[in-house]
């Protein structure tokens, strides 16, 4: 029997990593993890509280450890936090330990999908969320592209269509 590979979803907040990741895991009979949910489980506190108490730097240290731990599993789908790729160590681990799928989306879609979500500390209190998202995209999009094995746009498609497209591309890459 072939060894089960990992599928790691990267991309900006609001791209659909958690929603799509759960569906891919279900369809391929893999375990699903969400790095933000795992941080919350380990700390016993929500992401906003961790950011407030430890700042983004403290949060990123926790995130890097969670990604290190979870990428050691086999046969998982992992939805990463949007900023997880800021760590070179995390980028290296994701690239080396599975297939990286970049879920690409527009700033407009991100705004629409995150506008009422108070669990997004980088934009929850921002005076100009669009400006914050544009600045994040400028820094992060090249890093997503750098480690992506597969890139899929999530803008105008349902989660089901995106999942099917990813599963089909994974098959072409020897996973499906």
XYZ file of N, CA and C in Angstrom:
528
model
N 0.841 -1.185 0.000
C 0.000 0.000 0.000
C 0.885 1.247 0.000
N 0.524 2.209 -0.812
C 1.304 3.443 -0.904
C 1.199 4.238 0.393
N 2.303 4.909 0.722
C 2.334 5.745 1.920
C 1.413 6.949 1.707
N 0.629 7.259 2.730
C -0.247 8.422 2.631
C 0.571 9.689 2.769
N 0.359 10.619 1.864
C 1.060 11.893 1.901
C 0.204 12.932 2.603
N 0.846 14.013 2.984
C 0.148 15.125 3.613
C -0.222 16.177 2.589
N -1.295 16.898 2.889
C -1.738 18.016 2.067
C -1.802 19.230 2.984
N -1.039 20.251 2.638
C -0.982 21.459 3.446
C -1.572 22.625 2.663
N -2.583 23.268 3.236
C -3.227 24.402 2.585
C -2.651 25.699 3.135
N -2.193 26.551 2.226
C -1.685 27.865 2.590
C -2.462 28.912 1.814
N -2.419 30.139 2.306
C -3.091 31.241 1.632
C -3.548 32.257 2.648
N -4.066 33.375 2.167
C -4.468 34.449 3.074
C -5.729 34.111 3.854
N -5.966 34.889 4.913
C -7.209 34.717 5.670
C -8.382 34.935 4.717
N -9.407 34.121 4.896
C -10.591 34.249 4.056
C -10.500 33.524 2.728
N -9.416 32.788 2.489
C -9.279 32.049 1.232
C -10.096 30.757 1.247
N -10.458 30.286 2.450
C -11.254 29.067 2.561
C -10.459 27.850 2.988
N -9.290 28.045 3.591
C -8.423 26.913 3.936
C -9.101 25.897 4.858
N -9.783 26.365 5.889
C -10.424 25.446 6.843
C -11.610 24.723 6.205
N -12.464 25.461 5.540
C -13.646 24.870 4.899
C -13.233 23.845 3.847
N -12.330 24.235 2.992
C -11.885 23.366 1.899
C -11.072 22.194 2.455
N -10.244 22.476 3.451
C -9.439 21.418 4.058
C -10.285 20.310 4.661
N -11.330 20.685 5.384
C -12.233 19.668 5.965
C -12.838 18.785 4.876
N -13.257 19.405 3.781
C -13.893 18.646 2.700
C -12.898 17.743 1.963
N -11.684 18.218 1.769
C -10.659 17.375 1.139
C -10.377 16.171 2.033
N -10.223 16.419 3.327
C -9.937 15.329 4.275
C -11.058 14.297 4.243
N -12.289 14.773 4.245
C -13.434 13.857 4.214
C -13.418 13.031 2.920
N -13.197 13.692 1.810
C -13.231 13.009 0.509
C -12.090 12.000 0.361
N -10.918 12.316 0.903
C -9.761 11.436 0.754
C -9.522 10.540 1.971
N -10.430 10.618 2.950
C -10.329 9.798 4.174
C -9.021 10.048 4.912
N -8.711 11.333 5.092
C -7.522 11.750 5.833
C -7.963 12.506 7.080
N -7.064 12.633 8.053
C -7.356 13.429 9.246
C -7.177 14.902 8.918
N -8.034 15.743 9.490
C -7.958 17.190 9.256
C -7.482 17.907 10.506
N -6.574 18.847 10.308
C -6.110 19.725 11.384
C -6.134 21.165 10.884
N -6.375 22.067 11.822
C -6.316 23.498 11.556
C -5.311 24.060 12.560
N -4.253 24.715 12.079
C -3.196 25.155 13.001
C -3.725 26.156 14.034
N -4.636 27.047 13.642
C -5.188 27.999 14.617
C -5.998 27.279 15.694
N -6.813 26.317 15.285
C -7.608 25.542 16.239
C -6.702 24.770 17.186
N -5.615 24.244 16.657
C -4.664 23.494 17.489
C -3.979 24.415 18.492
N -3.647 25.629 18.081
C -3.059 26.599 19.022
C -4.062 26.905 20.124
N -5.317 27.110 19.758
C -6.357 27.375 20.756
C -6.516 26.196 21.711
N -6.461 24.986 21.170
C -6.585 23.788 22.010
C -5.431 23.699 23.003
N -4.225 23.947 22.527
C -3.041 23.830 23.381
C -2.959 24.929 24.433
N -3.399 26.129 24.087
C -3.299 27.249 25.027
C -4.521 27.375 25.916
N -5.641 26.804 25.466
C -6.887 26.967 26.203
C -7.464 28.365 26.047
N -7.019 29.079 25.025
C -7.490 30.449 24.796
C -7.653 30.687 23.301
N -8.504 31.666 22.965
C -8.672 31.925 21.531
C -7.502 32.747 20.981
N -7.386 32.732 19.661
C -6.269 33.371 18.966
C -6.164 34.852 19.340
N -7.289 35.549 19.404
C -7.277 36.979 19.731
C -6.632 37.227 21.087
N -6.934 36.359 22.039
C -6.373 36.506 23.380
C -4.868 36.263 23.361
N -4.429 35.249 22.611
C -2.996 34.954 22.502
C -2.279 36.158 21.886
N -2.865 36.740 20.820
C -2.287 37.929 20.191
C -2.209 39.079 21.188
N -3.288 39.278 21.931
C -3.353 40.384 22.876
C -2.305 40.233 23.975
N -2.163 39.028 24.475
C -1.253 38.773 25.584
C 0.210 38.683 25.149
N 0.464 37.998 24.039
C 1.837 37.708 23.631
C 2.289 38.481 22.401
N 1.355 39.173 21.751
C 1.681 39.874 20.516
C 1.801 38.900 19.358
N 1.958 39.459 18.169
C 2.068 38.593 16.993
C 3.310 37.709 17.075
N 4.396 38.243 17.603
C 5.640 37.470 17.689
C 5.456 36.216 18.553
N 4.823 36.370 19.709
C 4.565 35.228 20.577
C 3.648 34.210 19.927
N 2.643 34.726 19.224
C 1.732 33.832 18.498
C 2.490 33.044 17.438
N 3.371 33.712 16.693
C 4.106 33.036 15.608
C 5.028 31.945 16.148
N 5.589 32.140 17.335
C 6.416 31.103 17.956
C 5.557 29.864 18.226
N 4.372 30.075 18.782
C 3.448 28.958 19.028
C 3.048 28.278 17.718
N 2.754 29.093 16.707
C 2.333 28.576 15.410
C 3.423 27.720 14.778
N 4.663 28.179 14.872
C 5.782 27.435 14.307
C 5.910 26.063 14.977
N 5.732 26.012 16.280
C 5.811 24.742 17.027
C 4.675 23.799 16.616
N 3.468 24.346 16.483
C 2.317 23.530 16.071
C 2.550 22.962 14.668
N 3.050 23.782 13.763
C 3.309 23.300 12.402
C 4.414 22.250 12.409
N 5.437 22.464 13.217
C 6.496 21.460 13.341
C 5.898 20.117 13.784
N 5.069 20.158 14.809
C 4.459 18.929 15.349
C 3.511 18.276 14.347
N 2.600 19.055 13.782
C 1.573 18.475 12.911
C 2.143 17.944 11.605
N 3.182 18.587 11.077
C 3.751 18.109 9.811
C 4.529 16.809 9.972
N 4.735 16.377 11.212
C 5.378 15.079 11.436
C 4.393 13.920 11.269
N 3.093 14.212 11.288
C 2.074 13.185 11.050
C 2.112 12.769 9.580
N 1.488 11.651 9.290
C 1.331 11.230 7.897
C -0.159 11.076 7.601
N -0.536 11.404 6.396
C -1.922 11.229 5.982
C -2.867 12.262 6.571
N -2.423 13.528 6.592
C -3.285 14.590 7.125
C -3.504 15.691 6.093
N -4.567 16.450 6.324
C -4.793 17.710 5.632
C -4.661 18.775 6.715
N -3.812 19.765 6.481
C -3.575 20.829 7.450
C -3.909 22.180 6.832
N -4.842 22.893 7.462
C -5.128 24.279 7.102
C -4.243 25.148 7.980
N -3.340 25.889 7.367
C -2.416 26.727 8.122
C -2.983 28.129 8.304
N -2.447 28.846 9.273
C -2.804 30.249 9.433
C -2.176 31.057 8.304
N -2.805 32.173 7.949
C -2.326 32.982 6.836
C -0.888 33.441 6.966
N -0.432 33.678 8.188
C 0.926 34.169 8.400
C 1.943 33.096 8.705
N 1.533 31.845 8.680
C 2.452 30.758 9.047
C 3.664 30.695 8.131
N 3.518 31.156 6.909
C 4.600 31.084 5.927
C 5.666 32.155 6.169
N 5.437 33.033 7.146
C 6.441 34.047 7.471
C 7.685 33.404 8.098
N 7.520 32.229 8.661
C 8.634 31.494 9.251
C 9.302 30.625 8.184
N 10.602 30.865 7.969
C 11.341 30.053 7.000
C 11.320 28.583 7.403
N 11.420 28.307 8.719
C 11.388 26.928 9.196
C 10.053 26.270 8.839
N 8.969 26.991 9.038
C 7.650 26.434 8.700
C 7.529 26.215 7.197
N 8.000 27.162 6.391
C 7.956 26.975 4.932
C 8.735 25.730 4.536
N 9.915 25.555 5.121
C 10.736 24.386 4.796
C 10.036 23.092 5.191
N 9.431 23.072 6.381
C 8.745 21.864 6.845
C 7.550 21.540 5.941
N 6.768 22.555 5.621
C 5.599 22.329 4.763
C 6.039 21.786 3.410
N 7.060 22.385 2.821
C 7.546 21.951 1.504
C 8.092 20.529 1.531
N 8.791 20.192 2.604
C 9.468 18.896 2.672
C 8.547 17.750 3.068
N 7.453 18.053 3.764
C 6.660 16.992 4.377
C 5.287 16.769 3.752
N 5.033 17.387 2.608
C 3.745 17.162 1.964
C 3.587 17.999 0.715
N 2.389 17.937 0.172
C 2.038 18.731 -1.006
C 1.411 20.030 -0.513
N 1.959 21.152 -0.964
C 1.467 22.462 -0.541
C 0.510 23.001 -1.601
N -0.720 23.295 -1.154
C -1.746 23.849 -2.037
C -2.001 25.290 -1.608
N -1.767 26.211 -2.519
C -1.979 27.638 -2.273
C -3.380 28.001 -2.743
N -4.219 28.415 -1.803
C -5.565 28.884 -2.124
C -5.489 30.396 -2.309
N -5.595 30.789 -3.545
C -5.430 32.192 -3.920
C -6.799 32.869 -3.975
N -6.864 34.110 -3.497
C -8.116 34.854 -3.537
C -7.823 36.348 -3.635
N -8.847 37.122 -3.951
C -8.680 38.568 -4.082
C -8.907 39.257 -2.733
N -8.438 40.474 -2.638
C -8.667 41.291 -1.440
C -10.172 41.471 -1.234
N -10.920 41.683 -2.324
C -12.370 41.871 -2.217
C -13.047 40.662 -1.572
N -12.651 39.470 -1.999
C -13.229 38.249 -1.409
C -12.821 38.109 0.048
N -11.572 38.431 0.348
C -11.124 38.370 1.739
C -11.966 39.298 2.612
N -12.189 40.506 2.138
C -12.995 41.472 2.904
C -14.409 40.941 3.114
N -15.002 40.415 2.049
C -16.375 39.901 2.142
C -16.466 38.725 3.112
N -15.465 37.866 3.085
C -15.504 36.647 3.912
C -15.101 36.878 5.365
N -14.408 37.978 5.643
C -13.897 38.191 7.002
C -14.517 39.393 7.711
N -15.398 40.117 7.048
C -15.859 41.396 7.611
C -16.540 41.279 8.970
N -17.211 40.187 9.250
C -17.894 40.049 10.537
C -17.190 39.088 11.489
N -16.014 38.639 11.076
C -15.269 37.665 11.879
C -14.343 38.394 12.846
N -14.662 38.332 14.118
C -13.859 39.018 15.132
C -12.660 38.179 15.583
N -12.512 36.977 14.992
C -11.399 36.098 15.379
C -10.169 36.320 14.503
N -10.101 37.444 13.835
C -8.968 37.763 12.952
C -8.226 38.966 13.533
N -7.308 38.740 14.453
C -6.698 39.853 15.187
C -6.000 40.895 14.320
N -5.460 40.508 13.177
C -4.727 41.480 12.358
C -5.653 42.497 11.691
N -6.948 42.136 11.524
C -7.865 43.095 10.891
C -9.051 43.483 11.768
N -9.271 42.769 12.866
C -10.454 43.007 13.703
C -10.540 44.447 14.195
N -9.430 45.016 14.574
C -9.417 46.378 15.118
C -8.855 47.404 14.135
N -8.597 46.989 12.914
C -7.974 47.891 11.938
C -8.941 48.977 11.482
N -8.425 50.188 11.339
C -9.226 51.289 10.802
C -9.512 51.069 9.325
N -8.553 50.474 8.632
C -8.688 50.240 7.190
C -8.288 48.795 6.874
N -9.239 47.850 7.058
C -8.919 46.429 6.809
C -8.375 46.169 5.399
N -8.887 46.879 4.401
C -8.399 46.686 3.024
C -6.900 46.982 2.949
N -6.474 48.065 3.550
C -5.056 48.449 3.528
C -4.211 47.375 4.224
N -4.695 46.870 5.351
C -3.974 45.810 6.074
C -3.844 44.573 5.184
N -4.942 44.169 4.546
C -4.911 42.980 3.685
C -3.989 43.185 2.486
N -3.986 44.382 1.923
C -3.101 44.667 0.793
C -1.633 44.596 1.217
N -1.334 45.133 2.404
C 0.046 45.086 2.905
C 0.478 43.654 3.199
N -0.426 42.872 3.789
C -0.122 41.459 4.059
C 0.114 40.710 2.751
N -0.737 40.960 1.754
C -0.618 40.275 0.461
C 0.720 40.577 -0.203
N 1.150 41.822 -0.108
C 2.407 42.221 -0.738
C 3.586 41.424 -0.183
N 3.555 41.170 1.121
C 4.640 40.433 1.773
C 4.458 38.921 1.628
N 3.233 38.453 1.824
C 2.995 37.008 1.938
C 2.775 36.287 0.612
N 2.127 36.916 -0.366
C 1.810 36.204 -1.606
C 3.044 35.591 -2.276
N 4.188 36.303 -2.330
C 5.377 35.665 -2.921
C 5.841 34.431 -2.134
N 5.609 34.424 -0.820
C 6.012 33.271 0.003
C 5.079 32.085 -0.238
N 3.769 32.359 -0.388
C 2.833 31.278 -0.735
C 3.253 30.666 -2.074
N 3.543 31.534 -3.038
C 3.920 31.073 -4.386
C 5.220 30.266 -4.346
N 6.144 30.695 -3.510
C 7.449 30.042 -3.399
C 7.326 28.570 -3.013
N 6.401 28.251 -2.113
C 6.325 26.863 -1.623
C 5.181 26.048 -2.238
N 4.348 26.690 -3.059
C 3.178 25.992 -3.603
C 3.548 24.953 -4.650
N 2.986 23.758 -4.465
C 3.061 22.727 -5.500
C 1.876 22.868 -6.447
N 0.763 23.335 -5.892
C -0.487 23.516 -6.638
C -1.072 24.858 -6.212
N -1.588 25.620 -7.178
C -2.264 26.876 -6.865
C -3.680 26.813 -7.428
N -4.650 27.175 -6.592
C -6.056 27.159 -7.009
C -6.707 28.458 -6.555
N -7.424 29.110 -7.465
C -8.180 30.316 -7.109
C -9.501 29.905 -6.475
N -9.876 30.614 -5.407
C -11.110 30.262 -4.691
C -12.189 31.331 -4.814
N -11.967 32.345 -5.626
C -12.859 33.508 -5.672
C -14.317 33.223 -6.011
N -14.553 32.746 -7.193
C -15.932 32.645 -7.693
C -16.455 31.214 -7.744
N -15.788 30.319 -7.043
C -16.195 28.922 -7.089
C -16.692 28.469 -5.724
N -17.598 27.520 -5.732
C -18.051 26.940 -4.465
C -16.916 26.103 -3.887
N -16.998 25.853 -2.590
C -15.988 25.023 -1.936
C -15.917 23.655 -2.608
N -17.062 23.102 -2.968
C -17.093 21.772 -3.588
C -16.320 21.754 -4.909
N -16.480 22.789 -5.711
C -15.772 22.875 -6.989
C -14.263 22.985 -6.744
N -13.884 23.798 -5.776
C -12.466 23.967 -5.442
C -11.880 22.637 -4.950
N -12.614 21.957 -4.068
C -12.160 20.657 -3.556
C -11.949 19.680 -4.707
N -12.908 19.591 -5.604
C -12.781 18.665 -6.736
C -11.590 19.018 -7.619
N -11.356 20.303 -7.826
C -10.207 20.738 -8.624
C -8.897 20.329 -7.940
N -8.822 20.515 -6.644
C -7.608 20.153 -5.890
C -7.389 18.642 -5.937
N -8.442 17.874 -5.667
C -8.323 16.417 -5.683
C -7.873 15.924 -7.052
N -8.418 16.532 -8.094
C -8.016 16.160 -9.450
C -6.528 16.479 -9.685
N -6.082 17.653 -9.260
C -4.667 18.025 -9.423
C -3.768 17.147 -8.562
N -4.226 16.759 -7.385
C -3.442 15.857 -6.552
C -3.269 14.513 -7.233
N -4.301 14.051 -7.916
C -4.209 12.794 -8.677
C -3.145 12.864 -9.739
N -3.086 13.994 -10.417
C -2.076 14.223 -11.453
C -0.691 14.222 -10.814
N -0.603 14.683 -9.553
C 0.682 14.720 -8.856
C 0.942 13.445 -8.048
N 0.196 12.397 -8.314
C 0.461 11.114 -7.677
C -0.130 10.943 -6.297
N -1.124 11.748 -5.933
C -1.699 11.634 -4.609
C -3.082 11.005 -4.600
N -3.880 11.313 -5.585
C -5.292 10.937 -5.528
C -5.557 9.501 -5.777
